[in-house]
PDB file of C-alpha atoms in Angstrom:
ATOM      1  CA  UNK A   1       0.000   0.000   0.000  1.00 89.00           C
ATOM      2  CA  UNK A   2       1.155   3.629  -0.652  1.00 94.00           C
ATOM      3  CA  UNK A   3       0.021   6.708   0.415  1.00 96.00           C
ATOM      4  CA  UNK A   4       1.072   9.927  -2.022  1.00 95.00           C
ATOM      5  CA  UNK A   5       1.035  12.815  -0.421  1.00 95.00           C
ATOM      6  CA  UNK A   6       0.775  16.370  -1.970  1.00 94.00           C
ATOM      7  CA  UNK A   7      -0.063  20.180  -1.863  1.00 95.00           C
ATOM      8  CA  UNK A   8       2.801  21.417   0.838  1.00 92.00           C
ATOM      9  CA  UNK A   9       4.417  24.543   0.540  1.00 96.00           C
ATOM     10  CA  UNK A  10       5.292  28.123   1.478  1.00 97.00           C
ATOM     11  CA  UNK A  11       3.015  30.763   2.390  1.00 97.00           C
ATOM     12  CA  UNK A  12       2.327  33.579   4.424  1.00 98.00           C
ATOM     13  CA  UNK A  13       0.437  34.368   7.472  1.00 98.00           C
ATOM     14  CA  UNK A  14      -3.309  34.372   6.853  1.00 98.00           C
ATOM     15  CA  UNK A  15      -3.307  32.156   4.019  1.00 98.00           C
ATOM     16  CA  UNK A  16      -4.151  28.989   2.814  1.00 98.00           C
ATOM     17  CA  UNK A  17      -3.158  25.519   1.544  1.00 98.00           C
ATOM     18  CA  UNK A  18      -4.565  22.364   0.571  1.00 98.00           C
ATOM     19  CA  UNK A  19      -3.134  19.016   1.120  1.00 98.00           C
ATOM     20  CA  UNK A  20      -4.035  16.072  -0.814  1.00 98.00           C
ATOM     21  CA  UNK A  21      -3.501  12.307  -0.210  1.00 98.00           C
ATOM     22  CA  UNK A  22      -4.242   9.131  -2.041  1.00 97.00           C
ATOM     23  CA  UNK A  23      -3.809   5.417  -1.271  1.00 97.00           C
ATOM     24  CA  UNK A  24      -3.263   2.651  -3.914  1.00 95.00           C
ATOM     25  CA  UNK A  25      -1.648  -0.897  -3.877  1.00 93.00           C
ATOM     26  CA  UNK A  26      -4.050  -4.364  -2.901  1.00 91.00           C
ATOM     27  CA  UNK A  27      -6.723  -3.629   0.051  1.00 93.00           C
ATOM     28  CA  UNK A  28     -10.349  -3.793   0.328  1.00 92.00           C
ATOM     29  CA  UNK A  29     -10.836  -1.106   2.251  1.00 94.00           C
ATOM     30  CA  UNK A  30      -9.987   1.798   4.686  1.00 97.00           C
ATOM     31  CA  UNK A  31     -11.167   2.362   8.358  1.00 97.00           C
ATOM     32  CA  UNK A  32      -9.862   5.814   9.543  1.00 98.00           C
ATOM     33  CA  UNK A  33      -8.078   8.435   7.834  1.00 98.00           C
ATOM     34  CA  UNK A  34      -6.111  11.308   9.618  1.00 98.00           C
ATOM     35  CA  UNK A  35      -3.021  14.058   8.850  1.00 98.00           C
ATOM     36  CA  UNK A  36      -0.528  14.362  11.627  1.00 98.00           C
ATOM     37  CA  UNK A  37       2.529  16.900  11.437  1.00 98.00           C
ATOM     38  CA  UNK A  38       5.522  16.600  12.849  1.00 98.00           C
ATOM     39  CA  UNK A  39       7.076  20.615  13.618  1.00 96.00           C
ATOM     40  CA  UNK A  40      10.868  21.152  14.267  1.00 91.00           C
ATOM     41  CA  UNK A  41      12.018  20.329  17.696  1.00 93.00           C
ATOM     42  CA  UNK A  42       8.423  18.701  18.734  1.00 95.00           C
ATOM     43  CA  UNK A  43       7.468  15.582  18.525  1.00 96.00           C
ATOM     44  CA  UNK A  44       3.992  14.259  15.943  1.00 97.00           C
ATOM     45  CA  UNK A  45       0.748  15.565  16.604  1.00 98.00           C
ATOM     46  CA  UNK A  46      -2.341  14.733  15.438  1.00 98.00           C
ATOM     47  CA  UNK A  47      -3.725  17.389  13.069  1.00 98.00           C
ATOM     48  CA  UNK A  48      -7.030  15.810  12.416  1.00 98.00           C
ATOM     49  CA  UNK A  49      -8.974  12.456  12.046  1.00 98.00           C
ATOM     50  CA  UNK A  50     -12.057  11.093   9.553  1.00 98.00           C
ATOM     51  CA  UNK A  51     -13.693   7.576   9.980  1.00 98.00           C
ATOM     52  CA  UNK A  52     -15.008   6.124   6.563  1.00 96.00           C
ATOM     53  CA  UNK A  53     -18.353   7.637   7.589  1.00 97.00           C
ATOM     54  CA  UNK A  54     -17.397  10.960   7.338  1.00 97.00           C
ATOM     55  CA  UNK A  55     -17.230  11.705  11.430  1.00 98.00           C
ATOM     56  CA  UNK A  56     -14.416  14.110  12.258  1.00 98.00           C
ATOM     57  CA  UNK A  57     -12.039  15.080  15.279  1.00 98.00           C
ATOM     58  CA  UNK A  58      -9.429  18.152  15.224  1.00 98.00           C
ATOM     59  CA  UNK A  59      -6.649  19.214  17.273  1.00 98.00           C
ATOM     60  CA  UNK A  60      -7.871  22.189  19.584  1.00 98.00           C
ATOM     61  CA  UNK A  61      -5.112  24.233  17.939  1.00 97.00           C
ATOM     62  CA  UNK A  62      -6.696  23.710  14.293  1.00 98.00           C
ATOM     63  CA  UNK A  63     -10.249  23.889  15.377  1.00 98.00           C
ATOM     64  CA  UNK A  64     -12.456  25.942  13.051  1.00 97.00           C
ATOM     65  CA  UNK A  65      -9.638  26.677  10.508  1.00 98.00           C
ATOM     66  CA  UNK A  66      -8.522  23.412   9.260  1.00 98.00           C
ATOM     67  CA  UNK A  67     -11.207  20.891   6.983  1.00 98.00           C
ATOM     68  CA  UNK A  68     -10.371  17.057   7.026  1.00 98.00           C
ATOM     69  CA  UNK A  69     -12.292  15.427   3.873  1.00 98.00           C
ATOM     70  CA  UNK A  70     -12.119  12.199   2.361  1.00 98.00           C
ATOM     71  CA  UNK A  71     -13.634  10.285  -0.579  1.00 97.00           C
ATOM     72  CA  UNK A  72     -14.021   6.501  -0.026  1.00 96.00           C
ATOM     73  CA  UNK A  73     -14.624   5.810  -3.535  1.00 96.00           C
ATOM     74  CA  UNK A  74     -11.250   7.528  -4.411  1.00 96.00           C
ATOM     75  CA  UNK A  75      -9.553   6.583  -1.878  1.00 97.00           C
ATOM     76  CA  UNK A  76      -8.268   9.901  -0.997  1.00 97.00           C
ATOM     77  CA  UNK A  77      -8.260  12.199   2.002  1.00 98.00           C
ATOM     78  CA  UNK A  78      -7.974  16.386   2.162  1.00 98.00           C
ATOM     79  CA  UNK A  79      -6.717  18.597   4.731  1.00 98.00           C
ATOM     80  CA  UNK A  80      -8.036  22.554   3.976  1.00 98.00           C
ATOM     81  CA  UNK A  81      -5.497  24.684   5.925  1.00 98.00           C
ATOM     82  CA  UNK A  82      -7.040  28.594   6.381  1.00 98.00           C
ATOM     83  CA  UNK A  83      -6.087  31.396   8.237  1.00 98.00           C
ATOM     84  CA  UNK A  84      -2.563  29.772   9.232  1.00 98.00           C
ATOM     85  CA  UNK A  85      -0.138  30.177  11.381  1.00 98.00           C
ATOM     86  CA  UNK A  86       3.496  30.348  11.429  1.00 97.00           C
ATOM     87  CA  UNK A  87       3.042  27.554  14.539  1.00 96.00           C
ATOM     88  CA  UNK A  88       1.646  25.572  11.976  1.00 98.00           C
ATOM     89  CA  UNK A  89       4.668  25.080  10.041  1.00 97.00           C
ATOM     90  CA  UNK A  90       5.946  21.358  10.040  1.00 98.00           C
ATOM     91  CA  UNK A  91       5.633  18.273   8.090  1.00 98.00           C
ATOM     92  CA  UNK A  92       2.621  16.648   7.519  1.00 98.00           C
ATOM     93  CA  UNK A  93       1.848  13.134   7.028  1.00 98.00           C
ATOM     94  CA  UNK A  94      -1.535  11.486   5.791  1.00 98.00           C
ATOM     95  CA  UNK A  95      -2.351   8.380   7.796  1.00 98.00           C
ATOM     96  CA  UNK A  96      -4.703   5.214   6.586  1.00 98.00           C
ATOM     97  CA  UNK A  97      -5.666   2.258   8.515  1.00 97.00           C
ATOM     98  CA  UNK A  98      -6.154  -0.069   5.496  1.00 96.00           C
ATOM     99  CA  UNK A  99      -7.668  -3.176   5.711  1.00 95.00           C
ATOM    100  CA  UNK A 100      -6.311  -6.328   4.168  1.00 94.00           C
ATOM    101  CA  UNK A 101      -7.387  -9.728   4.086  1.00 93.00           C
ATOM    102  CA  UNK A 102      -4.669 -12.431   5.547  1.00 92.00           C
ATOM    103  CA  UNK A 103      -3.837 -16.205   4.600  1.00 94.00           C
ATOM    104  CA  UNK A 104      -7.148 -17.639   6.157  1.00 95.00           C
ATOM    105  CA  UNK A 105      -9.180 -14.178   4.843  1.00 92.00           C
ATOM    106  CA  UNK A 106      -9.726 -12.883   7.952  1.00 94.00           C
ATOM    107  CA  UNK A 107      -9.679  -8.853   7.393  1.00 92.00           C
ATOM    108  CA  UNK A 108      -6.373  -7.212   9.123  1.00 95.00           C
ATOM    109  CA  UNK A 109      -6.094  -3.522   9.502  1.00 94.00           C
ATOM    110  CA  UNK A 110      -2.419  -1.897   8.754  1.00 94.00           C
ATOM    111  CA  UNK A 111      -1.315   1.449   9.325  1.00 95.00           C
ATOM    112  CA  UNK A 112       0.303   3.405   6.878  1.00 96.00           C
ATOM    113  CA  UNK A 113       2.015   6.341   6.110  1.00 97.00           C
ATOM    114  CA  UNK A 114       2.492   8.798   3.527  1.00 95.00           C
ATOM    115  CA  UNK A 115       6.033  10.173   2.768  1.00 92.00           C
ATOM    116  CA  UNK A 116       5.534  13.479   4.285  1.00 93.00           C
ATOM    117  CA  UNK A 117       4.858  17.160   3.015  1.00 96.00           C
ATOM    118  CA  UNK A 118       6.232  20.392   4.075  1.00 97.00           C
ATOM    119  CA  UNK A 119       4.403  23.198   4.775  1.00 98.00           C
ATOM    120  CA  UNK A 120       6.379  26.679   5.633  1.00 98.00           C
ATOM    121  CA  UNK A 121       4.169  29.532   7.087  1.00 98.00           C
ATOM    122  CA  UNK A 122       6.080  32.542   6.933  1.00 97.00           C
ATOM    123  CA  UNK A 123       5.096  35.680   9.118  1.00 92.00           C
TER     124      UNK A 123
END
């Protein structure tokens, strides 16, 4: 399974920024989605979470400026990024708990990761 992250970048204060993600390879189907970013000197944080029916949970620091979206049939998830921050600077990862069928067919959830995407908020 790989996850292909894109849509990091540079911009100022106050703007905006989309990040895109999509999952391919052999699986049947994916449980929760979620971005987590990883900022200089701190350790990963989750950004924000979306099951596969579309219920949502956000970091308190991204509440009511950041959109988590995902389409099941594309296998894809979205973070919107407004109004940010130069505290929001860091590298973000998409995160899918894909679900795989082992030896006997018994499903088996895996986590993966996408390769990681900067985004630079300058002030």
């Amino acid at each position: 399974v790989q996850l292909q992250a894109s849509g990091g970048g540079l911009v100022q204060a106050g703007g905006s920024l989309r990040l895109s993600c999509a999952a391919s390879g052999s699986f049947f189907g994916i449980n929760d989605m979620a971005w987590y970013r990883r900022a200089p000197g701190k350790q990963r944080e989750l950004v924000a979470s979306i099951t596969k029916d579309g219920d949502t949970n956000y970091a308190e620091s991204v509440k009511g400026r950041f959109t988590i979206s995902r389409d099941n049939a594309k296998n894809t998830v979205n973070l919107l990024m407004n109004s940010l921050k130069p505290e929001d600077t860091a590298v973000y990862y998409c995160n899918a708990e894909v679900l795989k069928r082992d030896a006997y067919g018994i499903p088996v959830e895996y986590d993966s990761w996408g390769q990681g995407t900067l985004v630079t908020v300058s002030s």
